[in-house]
């Protein structure tokens, strides 16, 4: 297992491996092998992971997006494919880290809820008209 030395200052000197007071072996092993390390390269099976997320190619729709074009031309030298790893995936937000570039890409999906038509959220008996200014 290889951890880049640019990841964190605690990783450079190995102090993250020291057991914390009252920590048993199981908790120490879990902390050291999964939680403390953000980027990890398994050289035996040639696998790159970022916080337990495997590497993949950045989605083509993101690569072609007009907001990403400047970064693609300048920083990525017009690359046709870019390797990334997922950082966070929520209902309406995607967050990827570009491998070897020190750049993150975030994309938001539109909210599909229609607030005006959700039943039970608006009580028509207690609505009030506000005067225009």
PDB file of N, CA and C in Angstrom, residues 19-116:
ATOM      1  N   UNK A  19      -0.951   4.452  18.351  1.00  0.00           N
ATOM      2  CA  UNK A  19      -2.266   4.224  18.954  1.00  0.00           C
ATOM      3  C   UNK A  19      -2.665   5.370  19.883  1.00  0.00           C
ATOM      4  N   UNK A  20      -3.947   5.688  19.875  1.00  0.00           N
ATOM      5  CA  UNK A  20      -4.474   6.718  20.772  1.00  0.00           C
ATOM      6  C   UNK A  20      -4.732   6.089  22.136  1.00  0.00           C
ATOM      7  N   UNK A  21      -4.737   6.887  23.195  1.00  0.00           N
ATOM      8  CA  UNK A  21      -4.965   6.319  24.540  1.00  0.00           C
ATOM      9  C   UNK A  21      -6.298   5.560  24.614  1.00  0.00           C
ATOM     10  N   UNK A  22      -6.249   4.345  25.136  1.00  0.00           N
ATOM     11  CA  UNK A  22      -7.448   3.520  25.303  1.00  0.00           C
ATOM     12  C   UNK A  22      -7.945   2.862  24.034  1.00  0.00           C
ATOM     13  N   UNK A  23      -7.203   2.958  22.954  1.00  0.00           N
ATOM     14  CA  UNK A  23      -7.632   2.386  21.677  1.00  0.00           C
ATOM     15  C   UNK A  23      -7.166   0.938  21.569  1.00  0.00           C
ATOM     16  N   UNK A  24      -8.102   0.018  21.312  1.00  0.00           N
ATOM     17  CA  UNK A  24      -7.709  -1.379  21.160  1.00  0.00           C
ATOM     18  C   UNK A  24      -7.189  -1.621  19.741  1.00  0.00           C
ATOM     19  N   UNK A  25      -6.676  -2.827  19.483  1.00  0.00           N
ATOM     20  CA  UNK A  25      -6.064  -3.135  18.199  1.00  0.00           C
ATOM     21  C   UNK A  25      -7.057  -3.034  17.049  1.00  0.00           C
ATOM     22  N   UNK A  26      -8.284  -3.505  17.266  1.00  0.00           N
ATOM     23  CA  UNK A  26      -9.286  -3.490  16.198  1.00  0.00           C
ATOM     24  C   UNK A  26      -9.594  -2.053  15.748  1.00  0.00           C
ATOM     25  N   UNK A  27      -9.813  -1.168  16.710  1.00  0.00           N
ATOM     26  CA  UNK A  27     -10.093   0.231  16.375  1.00  0.00           C
ATOM     27  C   UNK A  27      -8.884   0.899  15.739  1.00  0.00           C
ATOM     28  N   UNK A  28      -7.689   0.575  16.234  1.00  0.00           N
ATOM     29  CA  UNK A  28      -6.462   1.145  15.662  1.00  0.00           C
ATOM     30  C   UNK A  28      -6.302   0.713  14.200  1.00  0.00           C
ATOM     31  N   UNK A  29      -6.497  -0.571  13.944  1.00  0.00           N
ATOM     32  CA  UNK A  29      -6.339  -1.096  12.581  1.00  0.00           C
ATOM     33  C   UNK A  29      -7.362  -0.467  11.639  1.00  0.00           C
ATOM     34  N   UNK A  30      -8.601  -0.318  12.076  1.00  0.00           N
ATOM     35  CA  UNK A  30      -9.637   0.299  11.251  1.00  0.00           C
ATOM     36  C   UNK A  30      -9.283   1.755  10.955  1.00  0.00           C
ATOM     37  N   UNK A  31      -8.828   2.491  11.954  1.00  0.00           N
ATOM     38  CA  UNK A  31      -8.482   3.902  11.771  1.00  0.00           C
ATOM     39  C   UNK A  31      -7.294   4.062  10.830  1.00  0.00           C
ATOM     40  N   UNK A  32      -6.282   3.257  11.023  1.00  0.00           N
ATOM     41  CA  UNK A  32      -5.063   3.390  10.227  1.00  0.00           C
ATOM     42  C   UNK A  32      -5.268   2.968   8.780  1.00  0.00           C
ATOM     43  N   UNK A  33      -6.062   1.942   8.560  1.00  0.00           N
ATOM     44  CA  UNK A  33      -6.192   1.423   7.192  1.00  0.00           C
ATOM     45  C   UNK A  33      -7.312   2.054   6.391  1.00  0.00           C
ATOM     46  N   UNK A  34      -8.264   2.717   7.028  1.00  0.00           N
ATOM     47  CA  UNK A  34      -9.369   3.260   6.243  1.00  0.00           C
ATOM     48  C   UNK A  34      -9.624   4.737   6.463  1.00  0.00           C
ATOM     49  N   UNK A  35      -9.674   5.186   7.683  1.00  0.00           N
ATOM     50  CA  UNK A  35     -10.166   6.531   7.939  1.00  0.00           C
ATOM     51  C   UNK A  35      -9.115   7.618   7.803  1.00  0.00           C
ATOM     52  N   UNK A  36      -7.896   7.381   8.212  1.00  0.00           N
ATOM     53  CA  UNK A  36      -6.878   8.418   8.222  1.00  0.00           C
ATOM     54  C   UNK A  36      -6.345   8.736   6.825  1.00  0.00           C
ATOM     55  N   UNK A  37      -6.376   7.777   5.951  1.00  0.00           N
ATOM     56  CA  UNK A  37      -5.764   7.940   4.642  1.00  0.00           C
ATOM     57  C   UNK A  37      -6.822   8.282   3.607  1.00  0.00           C
ATOM     58  N   UNK A  38      -6.630   9.388   2.903  1.00  0.00           N
ATOM     59  CA  UNK A  38      -7.578   9.776   1.872  1.00  0.00           C
ATOM     60  C   UNK A  38      -7.244   9.142   0.536  1.00  0.00           C
ATOM     61  N   UNK A  39      -5.965   9.184   0.142  1.00  0.00           N
ATOM     62  CA  UNK A  39      -5.533   8.635  -1.145  1.00  0.00           C
ATOM     63  C   UNK A  39      -4.653   7.424  -0.884  1.00  0.00           C
ATOM     64  N   UNK A  40      -4.930   6.358  -1.613  1.00  0.00           N
ATOM     65  CA  UNK A  40      -4.162   5.135  -1.441  1.00  0.00           C
ATOM     66  C   UNK A  40      -3.958   4.462  -2.793  1.00  0.00           C
ATOM     67  N   UNK A  41      -2.763   3.941  -3.006  1.00  0.00           N
ATOM     68  CA  UNK A  41      -2.454   3.201  -4.225  1.00  0.00           C
ATOM     69  C   UNK A  41      -2.035   1.796  -3.817  1.00  0.00           C
ATOM     70  N   UNK A  42      -2.767   0.800  -4.275  1.00  0.00           N
ATOM     71  CA  UNK A  42      -2.407  -0.586  -4.030  1.00  0.00           C
ATOM     72  C   UNK A  42      -1.566  -1.034  -5.220  1.00  0.00           C
ATOM     73  N   UNK A  43      -0.255  -1.137  -5.018  1.00  0.00           N
ATOM     74  CA  UNK A  43       0.640  -1.450  -6.134  1.00  0.00           C
ATOM     75  C   UNK A  43       0.586  -2.922  -6.529  1.00  0.00           C
ATOM     76  N   UNK A  44       0.067  -3.781  -5.675  1.00  0.00           N
ATOM     77  CA  UNK A  44      -0.022  -5.199  -6.020  1.00  0.00           C
ATOM     78  C   UNK A  44      -1.081  -5.454  -7.088  1.00  0.00           C
ATOM     79  N   UNK A  45      -2.207  -4.757  -6.992  1.00  0.00           N
ATOM     80  CA  UNK A  45      -3.262  -4.967  -7.983  1.00  0.00           C
ATOM     81  C   UNK A  45      -3.514  -3.710  -8.825  1.00  0.00           C
ATOM     82  N   UNK A  46      -2.624  -2.720  -8.727  1.00  0.00           N
ATOM     83  CA  UNK A  46      -2.695  -1.487  -9.522  1.00  0.00           C
ATOM     84  C   UNK A  46      -4.053  -0.801  -9.377  1.00  0.00           C
ATOM     85  N   UNK A  47      -4.435  -0.535  -8.150  1.00  0.00           N
ATOM     86  CA  UNK A  47      -5.726   0.078  -7.888  1.00  0.00           C
ATOM     87  C   UNK A  47      -5.537   1.378  -7.113  1.00  0.00           C
ATOM     88  N   UNK A  48      -6.184   2.429  -7.580  1.00  0.00           N
ATOM     89  CA  UNK A  48      -6.150   3.736  -6.927  1.00  0.00           C
ATOM     90  C   UNK A  48      -7.486   3.951  -6.241  1.00  0.00           C
ATOM     91  N   UNK A  49      -7.464   4.324  -4.965  1.00  0.00           N
ATOM     92  CA  UNK A  49      -8.703   4.619  -4.255  1.00  0.00           C
ATOM     93  C   UNK A  49      -8.582   5.955  -3.549  1.00  0.00           C
ATOM     94  N   UNK A  50      -9.693   6.627  -3.451  1.00  0.00           N
ATOM     95  CA  UNK A  50      -9.784   7.894  -2.742  1.00  0.00           C
ATOM     96  C   UNK A  50     -10.895   7.732  -1.716  1.00  0.00           C
ATOM     97  N   UNK A  51     -10.512   7.644  -0.450  1.00  0.00           N
ATOM     98  CA  UNK A  51     -11.459   7.421   0.638  1.00  0.00           C
ATOM     99  C   UNK A  51     -12.398   6.261   0.313  1.00  0.00           C
ATOM    100  N   UNK A  52     -11.809   5.159  -0.085  1.00  0.00           N
ATOM    101  CA  UNK A  52     -12.498   3.911  -0.421  1.00  0.00           C
ATOM    102  C   UNK A  52     -13.373   3.994  -1.671  1.00  0.00           C
ATOM    103  N   UNK A  53     -13.164   5.002  -2.516  1.00  0.00           N
ATOM    104  CA  UNK A  53     -13.859   5.089  -3.799  1.00  0.00           C
ATOM    105  C   UNK A  53     -12.851   4.788  -4.906  1.00  0.00           C
ATOM    106  N   UNK A  54     -13.205   3.903  -5.797  1.00  0.00           N
ATOM    107  CA  UNK A  54     -12.299   3.501  -6.872  1.00  0.00           C
ATOM    108  C   UNK A  54     -12.214   4.566  -7.975  1.00  0.00           C
ATOM    109  N   UNK A  55     -11.122   4.522  -8.687  1.00  0.00           N
ATOM    110  CA  UNK A  55     -10.891   5.462  -9.771  1.00  0.00           C
ATOM    111  C   UNK A  55     -11.756   5.108 -10.980  1.00  0.00           C
ATOM    112  N   UNK A  56     -12.174   6.160 -11.716  1.00  0.00           N
ATOM    113  CA  UNK A  56     -12.971   5.982 -12.932  1.00  0.00           C
ATOM    114  C   UNK A  56     -12.683   7.155 -13.852  1.00  0.00           C
ATOM    115  N   UNK A  57     -13.221   7.105 -15.052  1.00  0.00           N
ATOM    116  CA  UNK A  57     -13.090   8.227 -15.975  1.00  0.00           C
ATOM    117  C   UNK A  57     -14.195   9.239 -15.707  1.00  0.00           C
ATOM    118  N   UNK A  58     -13.853  10.511 -15.822  1.00  0.00           N
ATOM    119  CA  UNK A  58     -14.839  11.565 -15.629  1.00  0.00           C
ATOM    120  C   UNK A  58     -15.917  11.453 -16.699  1.00  0.00           C
ATOM    121  N   UNK A  59     -17.152  11.653 -16.299  1.00  0.00           N
ATOM    122  CA  UNK A  59     -18.298  11.499 -17.184  1.00  0.00           C
ATOM    123  C   UNK A  59     -18.149  12.371 -18.437  1.00  0.00           C
ATOM    124  N   UNK A  60     -18.429  11.843 -19.617  1.00  0.00           N
ATOM    125  CA  UNK A  60     -18.295  12.629 -20.857  1.00  0.00           C
ATOM    126  C   UNK A  60     -19.148  13.897 -20.876  1.00  0.00           C
ATOM    127  N   UNK A  61     -20.308  13.873 -20.218  1.00  0.00           N
ATOM    128  CA  UNK A  61     -21.126  15.085 -20.199  1.00  0.00           C
ATOM    129  C   UNK A  61     -20.438  16.206 -19.419  1.00  0.00           C
ATOM    130  N   UNK A  62     -19.667  15.868 -18.400  1.00  0.00           N
ATOM    131  CA  UNK A  62     -18.900  16.872 -17.654  1.00  0.00           C
ATOM    132  C   UNK A  62     -17.732  17.362 -18.510  1.00  0.00           C
ATOM    133  N   UNK A  63     -17.072  16.446 -19.196  1.00  0.00           N
ATOM    134  CA  UNK A  63     -15.933  16.818 -20.051  1.00  0.00           C
ATOM    135  C   UNK A  63     -16.357  17.801 -21.142  1.00  0.00           C
ATOM    136  N   UNK A  64     -17.583  17.660 -21.661  1.00  0.00           N
ATOM    137  CA  UNK A  64     -18.063  18.517 -22.752  1.00  0.00           C
ATOM    138  C   UNK A  64     -18.756  19.781 -22.259  1.00  0.00           C
ATOM    139  N   UNK A  65     -18.970  19.892 -20.952  1.00  0.00           N
ATOM    140  CA  UNK A  65     -19.708  21.030 -20.396  1.00  0.00           C
ATOM    141  C   UNK A  65     -18.935  22.324 -20.614  1.00  0.00           C
ATOM    142  N   UNK A  66     -19.631  23.397 -20.956  1.00  0.00           N
ATOM    143  CA  UNK A  66     -18.979  24.675 -21.279  1.00  0.00           C
ATOM    144  C   UNK A  66     -18.206  25.246 -20.097  1.00  0.00           C
ATOM    145  N   UNK A  67     -18.649  25.000 -18.856  1.00  0.00           N
ATOM    146  CA  UNK A  67     -17.934  25.509 -17.687  1.00  0.00           C
ATOM    147  C   UNK A  67     -16.625  24.762 -17.446  1.00  0.00           C
ATOM    148  N   UNK A  68     -16.500  23.557 -17.956  1.00  0.00           N
ATOM    149  CA  UNK A  68     -15.297  22.748 -17.754  1.00  0.00           C
ATOM    150  C   UNK A  68     -14.280  22.934 -18.882  1.00  0.00           C
ATOM    151  N   UNK A  69     -14.688  23.542 -19.974  1.00  0.00           N
ATOM    152  CA  UNK A  69     -13.825  23.646 -21.158  1.00  0.00           C
ATOM    153  C   UNK A  69     -12.524  24.412 -20.891  1.00  0.00           C
ATOM    154  N   UNK A  70     -12.569  25.509 -20.129  1.00  0.00           N
ATOM    155  CA  UNK A  70     -11.354  26.295 -19.857  1.00  0.00           C
ATOM    156  C   UNK A  70     -10.335  25.451 -19.089  1.00  0.00           C
ATOM    157  N   UNK A  71     -10.796  24.743 -18.059  1.00  0.00           N
ATOM    158  CA  UNK A  71      -9.898  23.883 -17.284  1.00  0.00           C
ATOM    159  C   UNK A  71      -9.357  22.759 -18.148  1.00  0.00           C
ATOM    160  N   UNK A  72     -10.194  22.218 -18.987  1.00  0.00           N
ATOM    161  CA  UNK A  72      -9.756  21.126 -19.870  1.00  0.00           C
ATOM    162  C   UNK A  72      -8.666  21.585 -20.827  1.00  0.00           C
ATOM    163  N   UNK A  73      -8.807  22.796 -21.363  1.00  0.00           N
ATOM    164  CA  UNK A  73      -7.812  23.287 -22.325  1.00  0.00           C
ATOM    165  C   UNK A  73      -6.520  23.731 -21.658  1.00  0.00           C
ATOM    166  N   UNK A  74      -6.610  24.382 -20.502  1.00  0.00           N
ATOM    167  CA  UNK A  74      -5.413  24.938 -19.874  1.00  0.00           C
ATOM    168  C   UNK A  74      -4.697  23.937 -18.969  1.00  0.00           C
ATOM    169  N   UNK A  75      -5.379  23.420 -17.985  1.00  0.00           N
ATOM    170  CA  UNK A  75      -4.746  22.546 -17.000  1.00  0.00           C
ATOM    171  C   UNK A  75      -4.551  21.130 -17.522  1.00  0.00           C
ATOM    172  N   UNK A  76      -5.529  20.625 -18.238  1.00  0.00           N
ATOM    173  CA  UNK A  76      -5.485  19.237 -18.692  1.00  0.00           C
ATOM    174  C   UNK A  76      -4.917  19.082 -20.099  1.00  0.00           C
ATOM    175  N   UNK A  77      -4.465  20.173 -20.692  1.00  0.00           N
ATOM    176  CA  UNK A  77      -3.833  20.162 -22.011  1.00  0.00           C
ATOM    177  C   UNK A  77      -4.700  19.482 -23.067  1.00  0.00           C
ATOM    178  N   UNK A  78      -6.014  19.728 -22.996  1.00  0.00           N
ATOM    179  CA  UNK A  78      -6.922  19.181 -24.002  1.00  0.00           C
ATOM    180  C   UNK A  78      -7.107  17.683 -23.944  1.00  0.00           C
ATOM    181  N   UNK A  79      -6.909  17.080 -22.788  1.00  0.00           N
ATOM    182  CA  UNK A  79      -7.030  15.626 -22.654  1.00  0.00           C
ATOM    183  C   UNK A  79      -8.428  15.150 -23.037  1.00  0.00           C
ATOM    184  N   UNK A  80      -8.478  13.988 -23.688  1.00  0.00           N
ATOM    185  CA  UNK A  80      -9.775  13.457 -24.091  1.00  0.00           C
ATOM    186  C   UNK A  80     -10.456  12.711 -22.948  1.00  0.00           C
ATOM    187  N   UNK A  81      -9.686  12.130 -22.055  1.00  0.00           N
ATOM    188  CA  UNK A  81     -10.224  11.433 -20.883  1.00  0.00           C
ATOM    189  C   UNK A  81      -9.462  11.882 -19.646  1.00  0.00           C
ATOM    190  N   UNK A  82     -10.166  11.964 -18.520  1.00  0.00           N
ATOM    191  CA  UNK A  82      -9.559  12.380 -17.258  1.00  0.00           C
ATOM    192  C   UNK A  82      -9.957  11.383 -16.182  1.00  0.00           C
ATOM    193  N   UNK A  83      -8.965  10.895 -15.451  1.00  0.00           N
ATOM    194  CA  UNK A  83      -9.240   9.967 -14.358  1.00  0.00           C
ATOM    195  C   UNK A  83      -9.667  10.744 -13.120  1.00  0.00           C
ATOM    196  N   UNK A  84     -10.644  10.200 -12.405  1.00  0.00           N
ATOM    197  CA  UNK A  84     -11.129  10.849 -11.192  1.00  0.00           C
ATOM    198  C   UNK A  84     -11.592   9.785 -10.209  1.00  0.00           C
ATOM    199  N   UNK A  85     -11.835  10.217  -8.998  1.00  0.00           N
ATOM    200  CA  UNK A  85     -12.411   9.346  -7.977  1.00  0.00           C
ATOM    201  C   UNK A  85     -13.515  10.121  -7.280  1.00  0.00           C
ATOM    202  N   UNK A  86     -14.594   9.443  -6.983  1.00  0.00           N
ATOM    203  CA  UNK A  86     -15.729  10.093  -6.347  1.00  0.00           C
ATOM    204  C   UNK A  86     -15.393  10.420  -4.898  1.00  0.00           C
ATOM    205  N   UNK A  87     -15.709  11.650  -4.492  1.00  0.00           N
ATOM    206  CA  UNK A  87     -15.505  12.067  -3.109  1.00  0.00           C
ATOM    207  C   UNK A  87     -16.818  11.953  -2.352  1.00  0.00           C
ATOM    208  N   UNK A  88     -17.862  12.582  -2.871  1.00  0.00           N
ATOM    209  CA  UNK A  88     -19.182  12.566  -2.239  1.00  0.00           C
ATOM    210  C   UNK A  88     -20.239  12.467  -3.328  1.00  0.00           C
ATOM    211  N   UNK A  89     -21.268  11.696  -3.050  1.00  0.00           N
ATOM    212  CA  UNK A  89     -22.398  11.586  -3.964  1.00  0.00           C
ATOM    213  C   UNK A  89     -23.655  11.718  -3.124  1.00  0.00           C
ATOM    214  N   UNK A  90     -24.362  12.821  -3.294  1.00  0.00           N
ATOM    215  CA  UNK A  90     -25.618  13.023  -2.581  1.00  0.00           C
ATOM    216  C   UNK A  90     -26.755  12.994  -3.597  1.00  0.00           C
ATOM    217  N   UNK A  91     -27.959  13.317  -3.164  1.00  0.00           N
ATOM    218  CA  UNK A  91     -29.120  13.251  -4.043  1.00  0.00           C
ATOM    219  C   UNK A  91     -28.973  14.155  -5.258  1.00  0.00           C
ATOM    220  N   UNK A  92     -28.526  15.377  -5.050  1.00  0.00           N
ATOM    221  CA  UNK A  92     -28.443  16.339  -6.147  1.00  0.00           C
ATOM    222  C   UNK A  92     -27.045  16.879  -6.402  1.00  0.00           C
ATOM    223  N   UNK A  93     -26.022  16.322  -5.767  1.00  0.00           N
ATOM    224  CA  UNK A  93     -24.669  16.841  -5.959  1.00  0.00           C
ATOM    225  C   UNK A  93     -23.690  15.696  -6.148  1.00  0.00           C
ATOM    226  N   UNK A  94     -22.788  15.883  -7.088  1.00  0.00           N
ATOM    227  CA  UNK A  94     -21.718  14.925  -7.355  1.00  0.00           C
ATOM    228  C   UNK A  94     -20.391  15.658  -7.166  1.00  0.00           C
ATOM    229  N   UNK A  95     -19.442  15.002  -6.519  1.00  0.00           N
ATOM    230  CA  UNK A  95     -18.144  15.621  -6.240  1.00  0.00           C
ATOM    231  C   UNK A  95     -17.056  14.607  -6.582  1.00  0.00           C
ATOM    232  N   UNK A  96     -16.225  14.959  -7.564  1.00  0.00           N
ATOM    233  CA  UNK A  96     -15.117  14.100  -7.979  1.00  0.00           C
ATOM    234  C   UNK A  96     -13.803  14.830  -7.757  1.00  0.00           C
ATOM    235  N   UNK A  97     -12.728  14.074  -7.500  1.00  0.00           N
ATOM    236  CA  UNK A  97     -11.372  14.625  -7.410  1.00  0.00           C
ATOM    237  C   UNK A  97     -10.586  14.104  -8.604  1.00  0.00           C
ATOM    238  N   UNK A  98      -9.991  15.032  -9.368  1.00  0.00           N
ATOM    239  CA  UNK A  98      -9.209  14.639 -10.535  1.00  0.00           C
ATOM    240  C   UNK A  98      -7.866  14.086 -10.078  1.00  0.00           C
ATOM    241  N   UNK A  99      -7.518  12.929 -10.590  1.00  0.00           N
ATOM    242  CA  UNK A  99      -6.311  12.238 -10.161  1.00  0.00           C
ATOM    243  C   UNK A  99      -5.070  12.974 -10.667  1.00  0.00           C
ATOM    244  N   UNK A 100      -4.180  13.316  -9.750  1.00  0.00           N
ATOM    245  CA  UNK A 100      -2.912  13.934 -10.092  1.00  0.00           C
ATOM    246  C   UNK A 100      -2.992  15.387 -10.519  1.00  0.00           C
ATOM    247  N   UNK A 101      -4.120  16.045 -10.357  1.00  0.00           N
ATOM    248  CA  UNK A 101      -4.270  17.412 -10.847  1.00  0.00           C
ATOM    249  C   UNK A 101      -4.514  18.441  -9.751  1.00  0.00           C
ATOM    250  N   UNK A 102      -4.863  18.014  -8.548  1.00  0.00           N
ATOM    251  CA  UNK A 102      -5.208  18.914  -7.442  1.00  0.00           C
ATOM    252  C   UNK A 102      -6.415  19.792  -7.781  1.00  0.00           C
ATOM    253  N   UNK A 103      -7.339  19.230  -8.521  1.00  0.00           N
ATOM    254  CA  UNK A 103      -8.595  19.905  -8.856  1.00  0.00           C
ATOM    255  C   UNK A 103      -9.757  19.005  -8.463  1.00  0.00           C
ATOM    256  N   UNK A 104     -10.842  19.634  -8.023  1.00  0.00           N
ATOM    257  CA  UNK A 104     -12.081  18.927  -7.747  1.00  0.00           C
ATOM    258  C   UNK A 104     -13.140  19.420  -8.725  1.00  0.00           C
ATOM    259  N   UNK A 105     -14.054  18.549  -9.071  1.00  0.00           N
ATOM    260  CA  UNK A 105     -15.160  18.892  -9.949  1.00  0.00           C
ATOM    261  C   UNK A 105     -16.449  18.595  -9.205  1.00  0.00           C
ATOM    262  N   UNK A 106     -17.350  19.576  -9.191  1.00  0.00           N
ATOM    263  CA  UNK A 106     -18.653  19.377  -8.564  1.00  0.00           C
ATOM    264  C   UNK A 106     -19.742  19.654  -9.583  1.00  0.00           C
ATOM    265  N   UNK A 107     -20.788  18.857  -9.532  1.00  0.00           N
ATOM    266  CA  UNK A 107     -21.908  19.010 -10.443  1.00  0.00           C
ATOM    267  C   UNK A 107     -23.198  18.864  -9.648  1.00  0.00           C
ATOM    268  N   UNK A 108     -24.114  19.758  -9.907  1.00  0.00           N
ATOM    269  CA  UNK A 108     -25.403  19.723  -9.234  1.00  0.00           C
ATOM    270  C   UNK A 108     -26.496  19.342 -10.225  1.00  0.00           C
ATOM    271  N   UNK A 109     -27.377  18.467  -9.807  1.00  0.00           N
ATOM    272  CA  UNK A 109     -28.542  18.101 -10.604  1.00  0.00           C
ATOM    273  C   UNK A 109     -29.709  18.959 -10.129  1.00  0.00           C
ATOM    274  N   UNK A 110     -30.643  19.283 -11.006  1.00  0.00           N
ATOM    275  CA  UNK A 110     -31.785  20.095 -10.574  1.00  0.00           C
ATOM    276  C   UNK A 110     -32.648  19.346  -9.564  1.00  0.00           C
ATOM    277  N   UNK A 111     -33.224  20.105  -8.664  1.00  0.00           N
ATOM    278  CA  UNK A 111     -34.125  19.539  -7.669  1.00  0.00           C
ATOM    279  C   UNK A 111     -35.432  19.157  -8.355  1.00  0.00           C
ATOM    280  N   UNK A 112     -35.842  17.920  -8.244  1.00  0.00           N
ATOM    281  CA  UNK A 112     -37.020  17.429  -8.957  1.00  0.00           C
ATOM    282  C   UNK A 112     -38.311  17.600  -8.170  1.00  0.00           C
ATOM    283  N   UNK A 113     -38.189  18.095  -6.952  1.00  0.00           N
ATOM    284  CA  UNK A 113     -39.415  18.300  -6.168  1.00  0.00           C
ATOM    285  C   UNK A 113     -40.125  19.554  -6.657  1.00  0.00           C
ATOM    286  N   UNK A 114     -41.441  19.510  -6.702  1.00  0.00           N
ATOM    287  CA  UNK A 114     -42.248  20.656  -7.080  1.00  0.00           C
ATOM    288  C   UNK A 114     -42.946  21.149  -5.810  1.00  0.00           C
ATOM    289  N   UNK A 115     -42.430  22.214  -5.231  1.00  0.00           N
ATOM    290  CA  UNK A 115     -42.910  22.665  -3.932  1.00  0.00           C
ATOM    291  C   UNK A 115     -44.366  23.148  -3.967  1.00  0.00           C
ATOM    292  N   UNK A 116     -44.804  23.643  -5.096  1.00  0.00           N
ATOM    293  CA  UNK A 116     -46.154  24.188  -5.163  1.00  0.00           C
ATOM    294  C   UNK A 116     -47.235  23.118  -5.203  1.00  0.00           C
TER     295      UNK A 116
END
